[in-house]
Each structure stands twice: as C-alpha cells, then as structure tokens.
XYZ file of C-alpha atoms in Angstrom:
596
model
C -11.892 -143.263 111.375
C -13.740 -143.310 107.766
C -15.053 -140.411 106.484
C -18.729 -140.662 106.820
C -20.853 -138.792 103.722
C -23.272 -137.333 106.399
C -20.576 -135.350 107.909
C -20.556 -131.650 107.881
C -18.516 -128.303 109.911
C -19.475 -124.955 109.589
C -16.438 -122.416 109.956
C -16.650 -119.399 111.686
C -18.230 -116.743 109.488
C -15.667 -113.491 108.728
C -16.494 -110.297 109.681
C -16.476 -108.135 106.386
C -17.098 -104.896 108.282
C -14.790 -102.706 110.429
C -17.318 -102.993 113.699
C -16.598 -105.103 115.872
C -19.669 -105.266 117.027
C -20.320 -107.339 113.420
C -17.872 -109.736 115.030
C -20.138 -111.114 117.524
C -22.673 -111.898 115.308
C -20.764 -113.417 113.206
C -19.935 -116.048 115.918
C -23.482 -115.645 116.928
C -24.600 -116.980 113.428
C -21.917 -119.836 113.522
C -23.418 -121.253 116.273
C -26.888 -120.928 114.867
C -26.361 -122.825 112.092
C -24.521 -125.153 114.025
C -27.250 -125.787 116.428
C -29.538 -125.823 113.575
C -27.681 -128.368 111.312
C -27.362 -130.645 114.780
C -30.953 -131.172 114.709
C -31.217 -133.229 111.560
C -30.649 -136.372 113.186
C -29.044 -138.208 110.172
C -26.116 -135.735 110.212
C -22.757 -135.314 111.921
C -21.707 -132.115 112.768
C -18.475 -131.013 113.720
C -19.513 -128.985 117.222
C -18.332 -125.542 118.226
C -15.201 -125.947 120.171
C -13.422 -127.686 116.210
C -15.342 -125.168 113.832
C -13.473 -122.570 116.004
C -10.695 -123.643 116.006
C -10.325 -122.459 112.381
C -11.096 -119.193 113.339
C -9.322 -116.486 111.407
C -7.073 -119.025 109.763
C -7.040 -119.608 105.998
C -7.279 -123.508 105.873
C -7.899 -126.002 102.252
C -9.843 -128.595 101.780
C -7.430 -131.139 102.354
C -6.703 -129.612 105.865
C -10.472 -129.889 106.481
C -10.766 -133.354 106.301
C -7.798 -134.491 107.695
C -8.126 -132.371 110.739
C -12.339 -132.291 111.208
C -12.898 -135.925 109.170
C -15.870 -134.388 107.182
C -17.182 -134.832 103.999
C -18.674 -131.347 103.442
C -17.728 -127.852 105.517
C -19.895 -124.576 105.245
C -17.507 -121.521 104.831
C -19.047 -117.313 105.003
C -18.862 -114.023 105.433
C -21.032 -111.289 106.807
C -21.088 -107.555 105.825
C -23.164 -105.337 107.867
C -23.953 -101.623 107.117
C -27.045 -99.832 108.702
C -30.050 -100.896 106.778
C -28.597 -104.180 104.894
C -26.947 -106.725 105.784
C -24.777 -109.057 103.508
C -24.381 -113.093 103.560
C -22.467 -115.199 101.955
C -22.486 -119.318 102.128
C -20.649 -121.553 100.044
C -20.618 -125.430 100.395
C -17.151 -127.494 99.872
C -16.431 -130.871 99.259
C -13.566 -131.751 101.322
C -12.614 -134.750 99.068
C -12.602 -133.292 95.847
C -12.100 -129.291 97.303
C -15.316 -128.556 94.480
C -17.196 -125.488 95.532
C -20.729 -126.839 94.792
C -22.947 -124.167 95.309
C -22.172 -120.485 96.997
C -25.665 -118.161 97.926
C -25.475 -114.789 98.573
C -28.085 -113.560 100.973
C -29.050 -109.357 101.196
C -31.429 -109.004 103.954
C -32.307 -106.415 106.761
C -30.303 -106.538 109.870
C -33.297 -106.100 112.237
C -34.634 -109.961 110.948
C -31.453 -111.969 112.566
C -33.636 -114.990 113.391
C -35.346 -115.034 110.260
C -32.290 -114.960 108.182
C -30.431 -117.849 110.694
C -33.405 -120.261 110.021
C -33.023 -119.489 106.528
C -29.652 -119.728 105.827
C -29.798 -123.194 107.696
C -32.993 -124.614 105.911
C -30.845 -123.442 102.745
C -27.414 -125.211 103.606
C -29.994 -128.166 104.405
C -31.835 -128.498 101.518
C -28.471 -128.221 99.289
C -26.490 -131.029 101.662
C -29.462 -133.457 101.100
C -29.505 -132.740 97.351
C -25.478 -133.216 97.647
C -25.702 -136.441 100.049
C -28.631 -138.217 100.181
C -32.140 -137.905 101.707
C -31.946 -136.496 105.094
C -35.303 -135.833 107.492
C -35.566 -131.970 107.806
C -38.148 -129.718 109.254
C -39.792 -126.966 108.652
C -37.781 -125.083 110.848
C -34.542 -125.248 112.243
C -33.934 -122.094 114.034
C -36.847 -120.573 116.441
C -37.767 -117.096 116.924
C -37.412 -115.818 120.114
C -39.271 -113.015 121.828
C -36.513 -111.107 122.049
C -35.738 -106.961 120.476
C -32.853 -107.155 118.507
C -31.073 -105.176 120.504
C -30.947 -107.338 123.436
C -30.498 -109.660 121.317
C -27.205 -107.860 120.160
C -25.788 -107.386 123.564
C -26.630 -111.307 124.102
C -24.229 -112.443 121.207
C -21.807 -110.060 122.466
C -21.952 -111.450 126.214
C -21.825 -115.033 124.843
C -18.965 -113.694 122.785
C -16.772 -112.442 125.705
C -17.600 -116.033 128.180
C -16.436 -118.091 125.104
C -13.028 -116.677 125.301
C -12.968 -118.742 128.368
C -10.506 -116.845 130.320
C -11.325 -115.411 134.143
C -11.398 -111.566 133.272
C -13.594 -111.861 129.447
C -15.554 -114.613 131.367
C -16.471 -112.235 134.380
C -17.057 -109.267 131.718
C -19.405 -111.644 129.568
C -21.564 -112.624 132.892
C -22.199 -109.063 133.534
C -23.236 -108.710 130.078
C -25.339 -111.252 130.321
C -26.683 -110.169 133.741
C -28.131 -106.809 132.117
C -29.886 -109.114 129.415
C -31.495 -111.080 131.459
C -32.838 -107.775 133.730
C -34.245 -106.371 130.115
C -35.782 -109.949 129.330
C -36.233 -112.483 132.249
C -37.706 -115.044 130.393
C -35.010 -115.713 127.968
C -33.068 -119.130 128.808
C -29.894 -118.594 127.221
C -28.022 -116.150 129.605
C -28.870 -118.157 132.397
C -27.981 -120.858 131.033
C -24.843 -119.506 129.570
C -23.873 -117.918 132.922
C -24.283 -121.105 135.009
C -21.837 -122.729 132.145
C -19.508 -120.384 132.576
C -19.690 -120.453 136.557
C -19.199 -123.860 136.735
C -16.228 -124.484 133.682
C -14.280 -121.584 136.407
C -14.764 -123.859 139.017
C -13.937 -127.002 137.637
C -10.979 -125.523 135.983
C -9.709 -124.236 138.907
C -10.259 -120.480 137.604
C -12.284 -119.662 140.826
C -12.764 -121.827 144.144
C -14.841 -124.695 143.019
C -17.284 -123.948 145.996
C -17.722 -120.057 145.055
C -18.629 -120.709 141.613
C -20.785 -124.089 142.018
C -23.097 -121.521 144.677
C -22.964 -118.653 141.939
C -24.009 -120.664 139.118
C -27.077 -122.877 141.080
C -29.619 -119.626 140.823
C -29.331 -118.828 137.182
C -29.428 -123.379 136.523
C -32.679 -123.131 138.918
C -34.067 -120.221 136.767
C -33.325 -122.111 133.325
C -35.190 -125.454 134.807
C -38.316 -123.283 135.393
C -38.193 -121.489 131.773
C -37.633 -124.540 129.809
C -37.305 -128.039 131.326
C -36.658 -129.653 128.133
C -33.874 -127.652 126.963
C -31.075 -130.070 126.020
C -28.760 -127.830 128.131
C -30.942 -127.682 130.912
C -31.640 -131.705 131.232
C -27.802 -131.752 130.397
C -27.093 -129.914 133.743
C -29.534 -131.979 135.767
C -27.344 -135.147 134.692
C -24.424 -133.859 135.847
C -26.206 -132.698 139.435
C -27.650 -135.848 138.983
C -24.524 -138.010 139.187
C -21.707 -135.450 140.832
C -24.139 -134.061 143.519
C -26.882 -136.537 144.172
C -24.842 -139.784 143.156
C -28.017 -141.230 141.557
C -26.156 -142.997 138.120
C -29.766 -144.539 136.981
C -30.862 -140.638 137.006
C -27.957 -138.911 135.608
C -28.169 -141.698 132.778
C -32.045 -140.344 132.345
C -31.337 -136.810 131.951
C -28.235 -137.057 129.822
C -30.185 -139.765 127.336
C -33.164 -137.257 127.112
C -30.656 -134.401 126.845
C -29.039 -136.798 123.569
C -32.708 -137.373 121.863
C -32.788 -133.270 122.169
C -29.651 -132.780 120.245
C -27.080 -135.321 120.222
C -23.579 -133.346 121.389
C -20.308 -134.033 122.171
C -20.383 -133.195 125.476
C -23.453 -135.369 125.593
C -21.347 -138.413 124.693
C -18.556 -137.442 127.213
C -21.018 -137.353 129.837
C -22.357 -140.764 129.353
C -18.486 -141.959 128.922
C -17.984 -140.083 132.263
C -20.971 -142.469 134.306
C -19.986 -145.645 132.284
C -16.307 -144.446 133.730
C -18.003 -144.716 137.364
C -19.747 -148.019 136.617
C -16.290 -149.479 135.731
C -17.410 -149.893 132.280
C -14.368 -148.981 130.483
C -14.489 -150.593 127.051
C -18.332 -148.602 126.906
C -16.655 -145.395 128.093
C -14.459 -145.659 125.287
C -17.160 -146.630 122.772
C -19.324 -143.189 123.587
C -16.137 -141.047 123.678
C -15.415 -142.159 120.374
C -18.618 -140.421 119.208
C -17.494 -137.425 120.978
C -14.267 -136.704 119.596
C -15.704 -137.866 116.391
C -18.028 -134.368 116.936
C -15.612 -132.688 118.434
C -11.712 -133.531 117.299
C -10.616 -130.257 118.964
C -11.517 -130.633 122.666
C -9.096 -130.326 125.066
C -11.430 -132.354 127.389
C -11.975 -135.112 124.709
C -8.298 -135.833 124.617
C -7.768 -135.537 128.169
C -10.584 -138.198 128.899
C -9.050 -140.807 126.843
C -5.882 -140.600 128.066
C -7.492 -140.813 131.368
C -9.305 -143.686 130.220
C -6.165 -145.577 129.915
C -4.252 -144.669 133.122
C -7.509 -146.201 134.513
C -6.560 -149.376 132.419
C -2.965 -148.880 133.279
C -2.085 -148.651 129.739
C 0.413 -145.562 130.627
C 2.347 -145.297 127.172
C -1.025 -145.159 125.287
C -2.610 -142.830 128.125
C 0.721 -140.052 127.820
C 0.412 -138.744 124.326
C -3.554 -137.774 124.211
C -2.745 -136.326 127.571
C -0.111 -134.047 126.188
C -2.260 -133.554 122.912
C -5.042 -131.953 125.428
C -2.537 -129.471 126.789
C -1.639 -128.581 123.680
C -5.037 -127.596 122.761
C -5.595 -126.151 126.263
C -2.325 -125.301 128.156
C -4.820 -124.136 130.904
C -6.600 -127.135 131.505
C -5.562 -128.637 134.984
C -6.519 -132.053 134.254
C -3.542 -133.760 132.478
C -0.972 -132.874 134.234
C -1.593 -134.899 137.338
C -2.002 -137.895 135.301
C 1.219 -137.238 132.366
C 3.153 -137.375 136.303
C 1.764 -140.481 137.286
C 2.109 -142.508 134.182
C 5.885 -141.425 133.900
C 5.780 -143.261 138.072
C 4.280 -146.061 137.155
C 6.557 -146.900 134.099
C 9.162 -147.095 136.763
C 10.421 -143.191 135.217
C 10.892 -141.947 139.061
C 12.966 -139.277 138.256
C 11.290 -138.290 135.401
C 7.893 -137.801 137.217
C 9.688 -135.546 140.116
C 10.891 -133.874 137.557
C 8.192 -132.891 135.648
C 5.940 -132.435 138.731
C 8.555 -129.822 140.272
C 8.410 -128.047 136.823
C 4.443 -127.443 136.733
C 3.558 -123.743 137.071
C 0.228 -122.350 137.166
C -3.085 -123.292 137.729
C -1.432 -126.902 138.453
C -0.011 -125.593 141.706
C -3.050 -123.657 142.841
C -4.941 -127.229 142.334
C -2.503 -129.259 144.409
C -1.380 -131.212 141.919
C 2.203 -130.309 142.374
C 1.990 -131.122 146.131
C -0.184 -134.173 145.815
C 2.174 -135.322 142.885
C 5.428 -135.387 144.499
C 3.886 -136.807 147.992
C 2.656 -139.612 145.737
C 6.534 -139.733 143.907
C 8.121 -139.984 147.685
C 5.827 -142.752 148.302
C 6.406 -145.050 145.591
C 10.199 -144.441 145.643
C 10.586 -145.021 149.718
C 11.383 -141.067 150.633
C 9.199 -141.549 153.280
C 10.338 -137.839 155.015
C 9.619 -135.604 152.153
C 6.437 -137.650 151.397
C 5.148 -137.078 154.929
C 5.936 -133.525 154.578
C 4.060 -133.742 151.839
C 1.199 -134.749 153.744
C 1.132 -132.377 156.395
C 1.160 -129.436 153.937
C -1.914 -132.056 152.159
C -3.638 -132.297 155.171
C -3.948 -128.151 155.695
C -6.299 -127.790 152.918
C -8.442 -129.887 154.256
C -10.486 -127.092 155.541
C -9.998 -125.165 152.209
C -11.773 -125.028 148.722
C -9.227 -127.861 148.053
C -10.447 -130.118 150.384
C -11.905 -132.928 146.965
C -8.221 -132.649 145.865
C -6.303 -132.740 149.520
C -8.439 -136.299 150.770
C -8.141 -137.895 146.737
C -4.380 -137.332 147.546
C -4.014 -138.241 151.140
C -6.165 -141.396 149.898
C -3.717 -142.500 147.758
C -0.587 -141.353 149.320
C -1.735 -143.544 152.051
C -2.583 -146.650 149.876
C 0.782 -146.115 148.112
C 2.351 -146.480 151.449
C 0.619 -149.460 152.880
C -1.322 -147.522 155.165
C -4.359 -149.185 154.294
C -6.646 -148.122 157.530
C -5.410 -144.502 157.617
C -6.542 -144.520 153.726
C -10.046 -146.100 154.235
C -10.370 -143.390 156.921
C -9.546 -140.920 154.887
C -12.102 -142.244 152.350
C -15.144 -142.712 154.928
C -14.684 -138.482 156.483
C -14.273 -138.071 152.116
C -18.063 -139.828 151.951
C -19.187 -137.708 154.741
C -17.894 -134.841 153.102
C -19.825 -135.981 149.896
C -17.150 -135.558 147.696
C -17.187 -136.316 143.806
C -14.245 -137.944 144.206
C -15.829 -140.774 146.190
C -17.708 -142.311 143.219
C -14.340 -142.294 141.001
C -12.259 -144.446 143.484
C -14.485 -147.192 142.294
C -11.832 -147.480 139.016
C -8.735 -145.779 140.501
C -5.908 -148.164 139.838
C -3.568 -147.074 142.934
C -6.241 -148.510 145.566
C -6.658 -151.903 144.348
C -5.119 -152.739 147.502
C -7.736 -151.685 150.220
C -10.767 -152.092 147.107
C -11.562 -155.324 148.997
C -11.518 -154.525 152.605
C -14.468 -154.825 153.770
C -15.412 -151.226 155.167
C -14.245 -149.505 151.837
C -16.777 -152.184 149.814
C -19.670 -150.778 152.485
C -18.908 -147.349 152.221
C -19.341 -147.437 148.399
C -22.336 -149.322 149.070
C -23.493 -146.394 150.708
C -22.394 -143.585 147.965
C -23.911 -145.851 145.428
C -26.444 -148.099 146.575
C -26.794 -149.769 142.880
C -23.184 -150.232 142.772
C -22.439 -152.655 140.054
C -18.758 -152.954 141.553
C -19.514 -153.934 145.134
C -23.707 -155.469 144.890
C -24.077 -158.061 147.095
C -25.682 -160.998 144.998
C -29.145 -162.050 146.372
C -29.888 -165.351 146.958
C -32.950 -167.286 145.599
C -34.334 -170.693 146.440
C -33.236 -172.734 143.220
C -36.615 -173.587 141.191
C -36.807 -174.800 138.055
C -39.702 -173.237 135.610
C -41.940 -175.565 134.394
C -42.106 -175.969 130.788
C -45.535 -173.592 130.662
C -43.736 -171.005 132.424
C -41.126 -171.164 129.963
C -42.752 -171.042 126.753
C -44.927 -167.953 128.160
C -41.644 -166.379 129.456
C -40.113 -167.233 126.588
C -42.255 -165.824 124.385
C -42.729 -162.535 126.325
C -38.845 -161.953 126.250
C -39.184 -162.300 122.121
C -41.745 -159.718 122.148
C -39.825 -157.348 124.715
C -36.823 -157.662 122.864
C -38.338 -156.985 119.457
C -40.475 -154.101 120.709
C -37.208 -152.170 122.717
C -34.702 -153.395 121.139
C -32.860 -154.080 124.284
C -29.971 -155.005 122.313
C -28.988 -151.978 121.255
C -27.805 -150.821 124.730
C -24.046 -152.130 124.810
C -24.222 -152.577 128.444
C -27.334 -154.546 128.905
C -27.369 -157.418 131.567
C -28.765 -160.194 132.901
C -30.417 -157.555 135.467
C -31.988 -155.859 133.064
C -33.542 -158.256 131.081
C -35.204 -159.571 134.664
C -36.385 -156.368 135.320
C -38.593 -156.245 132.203
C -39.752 -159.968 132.611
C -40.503 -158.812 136.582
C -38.445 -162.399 137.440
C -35.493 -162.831 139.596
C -31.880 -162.863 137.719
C -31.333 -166.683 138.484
C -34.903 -167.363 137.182
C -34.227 -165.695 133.593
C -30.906 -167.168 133.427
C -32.910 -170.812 133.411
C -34.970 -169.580 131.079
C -32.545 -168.747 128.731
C -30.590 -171.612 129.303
C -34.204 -174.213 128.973
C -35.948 -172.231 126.482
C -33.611 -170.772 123.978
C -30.557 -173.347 125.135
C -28.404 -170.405 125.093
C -26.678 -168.241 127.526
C -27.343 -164.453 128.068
C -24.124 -163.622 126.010
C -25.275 -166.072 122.834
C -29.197 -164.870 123.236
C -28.478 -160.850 122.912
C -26.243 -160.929 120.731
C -27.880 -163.108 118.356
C -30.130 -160.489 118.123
C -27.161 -157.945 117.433
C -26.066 -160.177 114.800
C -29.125 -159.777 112.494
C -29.384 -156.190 113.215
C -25.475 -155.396 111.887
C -26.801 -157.603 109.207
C -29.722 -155.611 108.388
C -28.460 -152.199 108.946
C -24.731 -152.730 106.624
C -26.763 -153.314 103.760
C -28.444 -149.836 104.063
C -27.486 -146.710 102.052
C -27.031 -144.871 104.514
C -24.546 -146.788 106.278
C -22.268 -147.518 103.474
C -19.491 -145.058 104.286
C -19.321 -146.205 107.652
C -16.724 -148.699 108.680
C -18.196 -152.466 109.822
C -17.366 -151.773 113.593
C -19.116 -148.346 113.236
C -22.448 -150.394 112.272
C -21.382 -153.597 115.073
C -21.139 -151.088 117.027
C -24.765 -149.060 116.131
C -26.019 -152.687 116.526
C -25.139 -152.922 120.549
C -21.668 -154.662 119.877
C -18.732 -152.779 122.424
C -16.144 -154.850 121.944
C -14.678 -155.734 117.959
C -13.553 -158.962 119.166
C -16.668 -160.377 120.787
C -18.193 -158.795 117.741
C -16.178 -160.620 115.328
C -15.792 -164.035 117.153
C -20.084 -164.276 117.690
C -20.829 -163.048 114.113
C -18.906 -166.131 112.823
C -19.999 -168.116 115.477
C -23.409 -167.240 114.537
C -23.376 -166.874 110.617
C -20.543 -169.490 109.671
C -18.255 -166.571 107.890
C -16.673 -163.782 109.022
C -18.346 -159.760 108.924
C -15.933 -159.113 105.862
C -16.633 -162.351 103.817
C -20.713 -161.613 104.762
C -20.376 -157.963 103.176
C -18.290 -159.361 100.222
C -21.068 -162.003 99.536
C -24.132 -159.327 99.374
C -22.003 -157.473 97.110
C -21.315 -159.454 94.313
C-alpha cells in the first residue's frame, strides 16, 4: 500500500515520573490526541489498538513506516510533579527519520483538557505546515464538566478495561461504576463499560447472554446523554444489524457514526453488513481502509482471512488467520476457520489434528467439538461425528446455543442431511440468532441454499434480502420519448447533485428509487435515452471523477486504484477495462499524458 503524505500515528506517551498513577494519563493523553487528530478529515491516523502496540518499545523510523505505513508519527513524554506538569512532543518523518520540530509544554496539572486541545491544535498546525493545507478547527479536544479528579480515576478505569483481560476488565468497570455515581452525565464510562461488556461476550470471556444484558443499561444511558456520539450511533448499528436484522438501518447508523469520526472499526463494520449482503469484493474494499487505520488488529486480520474462506480461497484465507492469533492468541475467532481451510484443502488429518490440539477459550466456545464433528463428516466417520452431535446438541439449552445450531447446521449439510439442517436453521430463526443472517455467504450450505424453505426463511430474517428477493413483475411499457427526455434529464441532475456514483454498490434499485419508477422502467430508460446499460451509465460518471480527482494535490501520493476506488470503482479490473473503454487509453498512459 503507498505511503500516503496525510498519514500520521501518535505513540504512546512515556511516563517520566515514578507514579503510576502518571501512567494512566499518559495513555489518557494518547488517546486524546488521537481522537483529536481523527477529526481533521483530510488525515489518516493510525488508531489506538497500532499506536499501542509500540508501547514501551524503542522503535526507528524505518520500523515506523514499514510496520504503521505513515508518513509522519508523534512521539512524548510526560513528567508530572505536584504543581507542574511537563510535555514533550516531537514530530518525525518516517522517510527521512528528520526530527522536524520538538515543543516542550510546562503547564499546571489541574488544566488536563486545556493542555490536550492544545497540544493537538499544536501537532496540527505543524503537520499542515509539514504536509499541505489541511481543514482544522478551532478546537479539537472539548472540555468536559468534569473535576479533575474524577477525571483521574476515569483515565485510570479506562486504563485497567484496555488491558482487555477478564480480571483488569472487571476491576476497570468498577472503576468506572464509581465515576459515573460522582458524575452521571458523563458519556464515556458508560460507554466504555458497555464496550467492555460486550468485547467479554463476544470473545467468549463471559457467557455472551450475561454480558449482552449487563452492557444494554449503561448503551441505553449513553443514547440519552449524547445521541450523536460516534460511539453511541456506532452501537446502534451493530443492534441495528445483529439484534434487529434491519441492514438498511445498521448501514444508517454506522455511515453517520463514519461522518462523526471515520474509524477503523467503523470500516469493519460496514465490511461486516456488505459481508451479509454477499458483497464480498465491497467487504474487502472497506476493510482495506480499516487495516490501513489500524495494521495491528487482531480482528482486522481475522476478517480478511475470513473473507476468503467465504470465497473459498483457503491458502490465501490461512496466513492472515494465523497473523490475527499472533497479535491476539486469545481471540476465538480464527481458529475455527485455520481448521476448516486445512479440511477443505483435502488436509484431513491435518485439521483433526490441529482441532484436537486447541486449548482454551477455543474449547469453552465449541469450536473444538463443532470442529471435529464437521472433520468426521467430511471424511465418512460417521460414529464419532454423531457423537459429536449429541454432545452438540446438549448446549442447545446453554449460552452456546448460536455456536451448537451454526454447527449442527453444517454438520448436517456436510452429511447430506439436508432437511434435518434446514430444521435446524428454521428453530435457529426462531431463536433469532446472529448466525442466521451469516448463512446467507457460508460456503458449506450451498447445498440446501436453494431449497425452497431455507430461501423463505431468509426471506423472513431479512425481508430486503438481496440474495433470495423475489423479482417483481411489471407489465412491459415502453416510455414515450417525453417521458424519457424528462426522466432523463432528472437522473443527470440526481446524479450530479448525490453523486450516486460514489457508492460502490449502487444498483439498478437504487437509482429507481430516486426516479420513484419501477426497476424495468429505468432500465429502458437507460437503454433509450443514454443507449447505455446501468454498468456503462454509472460508471461513466466514475470515469470523469478518477479523472478529476488524480490530478489533485492532494491525491498525488495515493496509488491510481486508491483514487478508482474514492471514485465508486470496487473492482481494479472493471475499473481498468471501462476507463479504456471509455477514454481510449489506459489509467497509466492518462496520468502519464497530464504529466508531461
């Protein structure tokens, strides 16, 4: 990936002093300034989970850029003694390791959100000097009504959940529980406390169940403080989509959640409904973006190797699988799916193997027991695979009961039992399981994906359900050539004034929903009035915006596909094959030409 100039990560500040109390806000004003620096819309910042990585390690320049693929990183320190408090900033270019400017701020300890909107309006104005013009404002870090403290004991709650462990997550939330009966009005324990809740249960730290119903008060108290928090319209996506199954809302909430403060976990999210849609080449697009933010996720890595087991590419799907245990040995994620790429490479032995050698939170998660029933399947041990599925079919009154059916499903598929599968899938829908929604791209059930009841019953989970939408059928009428020269015209305008093009995944169905026409009308229209086909019309239009935006400044240390892809393009080859199409010449020979 090229190094874009607008690129910066702030490492974790060191703690100069002997307190360790100094140690949480130094993390505390990390993540400031991270926050802070993620506001200027222009700029890519390397998110929390990578900057930390760094933490306590001595790293160069080089290291920087190969490992966080920035231009620029922020490096401090912070001394604290009672009445004054010491910072120091220095900004690095990763390319040529040049120290070009290093600050040294003495102010008093009691005016921490003072000082963390200064030091980030300071590291702001000197990137822009450094980089280019970037849109700042005023400020970037807001006060809140909050005694220092509180404040204090806040960082050092926040401190302990971030460790992400069971015990210093449990010791964090009571922390945090203290602040918020000092100060019930301020968002971010709640909304820390509901994150950590929920990453316990989807982790498998705590029963999924226990910690979904812990975390739902303090989510419900953070709506009602500050509905247009990026966290808090960040939560309602997820509810949106894993709860409610309502895509077109989830899509809402995580879109207004990205024109907050664009974030990683922003850009899985949307990869994660694109996933559901069966838009895979999309999903990959938007997870780009967030390991581009966030090289250092566990979950990034995991999700594109999952990504490709959905595509069956196994080989590719096995080593960013691996990579995510490596940064997370704890996740339970990739192990299920590292076991079922070695099966369906035809490694049988291999894949018993390794599932028989998982210890851990694997085990308590079922994928041990779910992974070998699925190994006796495919390999014709039919007695220890329906042993397999007894033990499966205990924990179906349990907190395992989304794991248990997604296994018995595709046990059952994997051993022809195509009924006792779908069955297993309709008591899963009236269980309203997650997992229902992801068997809409799970490559082991191709087999039952057309059988009539399993088409109705995802019908049912998703009544929008791009995968299984029963076409309508209209009366075939022609416009007349008024009615296409208004339509046309009104399409022209729509397109200019949204700039519909820009969504990679807009259809036929979309475009008709703006015009207020049916599908089959628009689809004359293009074809009569613009003698083009929906494919040819939009991206037309994303031709002359790559064309427009490549030539800017600001995009000229980004790579062509980077800008095809700003421009609405998800695929490099339908890119490459319209744009000469289109323009006569290829992107490279275009760029070449405006050059010389």
């Amino acid at each position: 990936m090229q190094l874009s100039p607008k690129s910066i990560a702030v490492l974790p500040f060191v703690n100069m002093s002997s307190s360790i109390e100094n140690e949480y806000f130094c993390d505390g004003l990390t993540e400031e300034i991270i926050n802070a620096l993620a506001k200027i819309k222009e700029l890519l910042v390397t998110s929390r989970t990578s900057s930390f990585y760094f933490k306590n390690k001595k790293v160069t320049a080089k290291e920087v850029r190969e490992k966080l693929n920035v231009a620029t990183f922020i490096e401090g320190s912070v001394r604290v003694s009672k009445n004054t408090m010491r910072i120091t900033v220095q900004m690095i270019d990763t390319l040529d390791d040049f120290h070009f400017w290093s600050e040294t701020f003495d102010r008093n300890p009691d005016d921490i959100f003072k000082v963390q909107d200064e030091v980030s309006l300071f590291i702001a104005e000197k990137l822009r000097e450094h980089i280019g013009h970037l849109e700042i404002e005023e400020k970037l870090v807001d006060p809140i009504d909050v005694p220092i403290p509180i404040y204090r004991d806040y960082l050092k709650g926040r401190y302990y959940i971030m460790k992400l462990d069971v015990d210093n997550s449990l010791k964090g939330i009571a922390i945090l529980k203290a602040v918020i009966e000092k100060v019930p009005n301020f968002i971010n324990p709640y909304l820390d406390i509901n994150q950590s809740y929920a990453y316990m249960g989807t982790l498998g730290l705590l029963p999924a169940h226990e910690a979904f119903t812990k975390a739902q008060p303090f989510l419900e108290k953070a709506i009602a403080i500050d509905l247009n928090s990026s966290r808090v319209q960040l939560n309602l996506s997820w509810i949106a989509c894993w709860q409610h199954w309502d895509i077109k809302k989830a899509y809402e909430h995580a879109n207004n959640a990205l024109e907050i403060q664009p974030a990683d976990d922003i850009y899985l999210t949307i990869s994660n409904y694109l996933t559901v849609e069966g838009k895979l080449d999309s999903a990959h697009n938007y997870l780009d973006k967030a390991l581009q933010l966030d090289p250092f996720s566990a979950m990034n890595h995991h999700y594109r190797g999952f990504l490709f087991y959905l595509q069956e590419q196994y080989d590719k799907a096995i080593p960013y699988l691996q990579k995510a245990l490596e940064l997370n040995p704890d996740l339970p994620f990739p192990p299920l799916y590292i076991g079922e790429c070695l099966l369906f490479t035809g490694k049988h032995e291999a894949a018993i193997n390794y599932y028989k050698s998982l210890k851990g939170v694997p085990v308590s998660d079922l994928t041990q027991l779910g992974g070998l029933a699925m190994c006796y399947a495919k390999t014709n041990a039919i007695e220890k695979c329906h042993e397999k599925m007894v033990e499966l079919e205990t924990y179906l009154q349990s907190n395992n009961i989304d794991k248990a059916f997604n296994f018995l499903i595709l046990v059952n598929v994997l051993l022809g039992n195509y009924d006792k599968a779908i069955d297993f899938v309709e008591q899963a829908f009236k269980n309203h399981l997650p997992l229902v929604i992801l068997l809409n791209v799970e490559p082991i059930i191709k087999p039952i994906k057309n059988h009539k009841r399993f088409k109705d019953i995802m019908l049912k989970a998703i009544t929008d359900n791009v995968n299984y939408k029963q076409k309508k059928k209209y009366k075939q009428a022609l416009l007349d050539p008024s009615e296409i020269k208004k339509y046309s015209k009104e399409l022209e305008q729509i397109m200019m004034d949204y700039k519909l093009y820009l969504n990679p995944d807009l259809s036929l169905k979309d475009l008709a929903s703006y015009l207020e026409l049916p599908t089959n009308y628009v689809s004359q229209l293009l074809n009569l009035g613009f003698q083009k086909n929906f494919s040819e019309y939009v991206n037309t239009f994303r031709v002359m915006e790559f064309k427009e935006r490549v030539l800017l400044d600001e995009n000229k240390g980004l790579t062509i596909m980077a800008v095809a892809y700003d421009s609405g393009f998800n695929s490099k080859t339908v890119f490459n094959t319209f744009f000469k199409k289109i323009e006569g010449i290829t992107p490279n020979a275009f760029l070449k030409s405006k050059s010389n």
